[in-house]
Amino acid sequence: MVADLLEISLVENHIPSLRAVDLTNLVQDTLKIYEQTIAEKNTKVYYDQLPTVWSDPVLLYRVFQNIISNAIKFHKDDSNPRIEIKASLEGAFWQITICDNGIGIDSQHYNKVFEFFNKLNTRADYVGSGVGLAFCKKSIESIGGSIWIKSQPDKGSCIYFTLPRNVT
C-alpha cells in the first residue's frame, strides 16, 4: 500500500520534463526488469523498431512497466503470456498499442480500470491494488496524450495511448 501511495504521489506531484525518448530502448530496459518472470512464464514479447517520442522518460518508463506487468500477470492459466507492442503515426501523435492474450475484460469495465484502487479481480486471484492503469492514465494525460482500452473476456486486451510526435 505504501508503494502504491508513493506511485500516486509521483504522478500527482511530478512536473513532466519532456525530451526525446527512444521507445525501443525504453521497452528493452523495461523487459530487463521482468526478465526472470518472462522466462518463468514463457512469455513471448514482440515489437519492431519503435519511434523516438516527445515525453517524460520517468513517467513513460513506469507506464510501460505497469502495462507489461499486467499483461504478464493477467494471463490465462492454459496459455503462456504473449505481448505485442506497436506504434503508428496518427497526425501529431504516435499511437502506441500494447496487446496481450490475457484474461481480458468486459467493455462495461473499461473506465473502471483507469480509476485508482479499483480492482476487477480479487486479491486471491491476482495480486495488486488497482493503481497501475490509473497511474498510466494520469501520466499519459500529463504529457499531452490520451489512453484507452479495448478488450474482450478470454480474448485479451489492447491498451492504446498517444504521445506527442514532436521531437525538437
Phi, psi and omega in degrees: 000320179298316179298321179294319178295324176294322179295318177298316179299321179303310184284328180287325186254353183280126174268115183304137176245094187281136177199175179291129180232120177281110184293329178298313178296320181296317178296316179299318178296320179296316181295331179298323182288341178254012185309312182293314179296320178300316179293314181299322183264006181052046181284138175250128179239128182239133173197149174261189175301126181256158186282171167267130184240167177262107188201178173265115185297326181294309180295317183295323176300315179293326176299310180296320177303311182297314183291316179293318177301315178297319180298325178283316184293315187266049177265161178282144182298332185267010178211159178276146179298141177227129182232133177234129182241128181225162175222140175220147181276124180232088181065237182273007185231152164268131173259121179259133180236126177236110183249150176223172179252031187281203186286340179069174176218156177286146183300334179294346181255005184306312181289328183296327183292344180260013178256139180299137176062023178255101181261140177266344182238157180284157177298331179295327181277316184216128179288142177148169184241356181084028181257331190306303183287332174295319175301316180300315180300309180300318182294310182298317179294326181290341178254014172092015180247188176223162184218144178205172183227148168229135186199161172220138176306135180066007180241354180100180183223152170235125173259128178245140170210155181248149178224139178305137182273340184298116174244107184245000000 
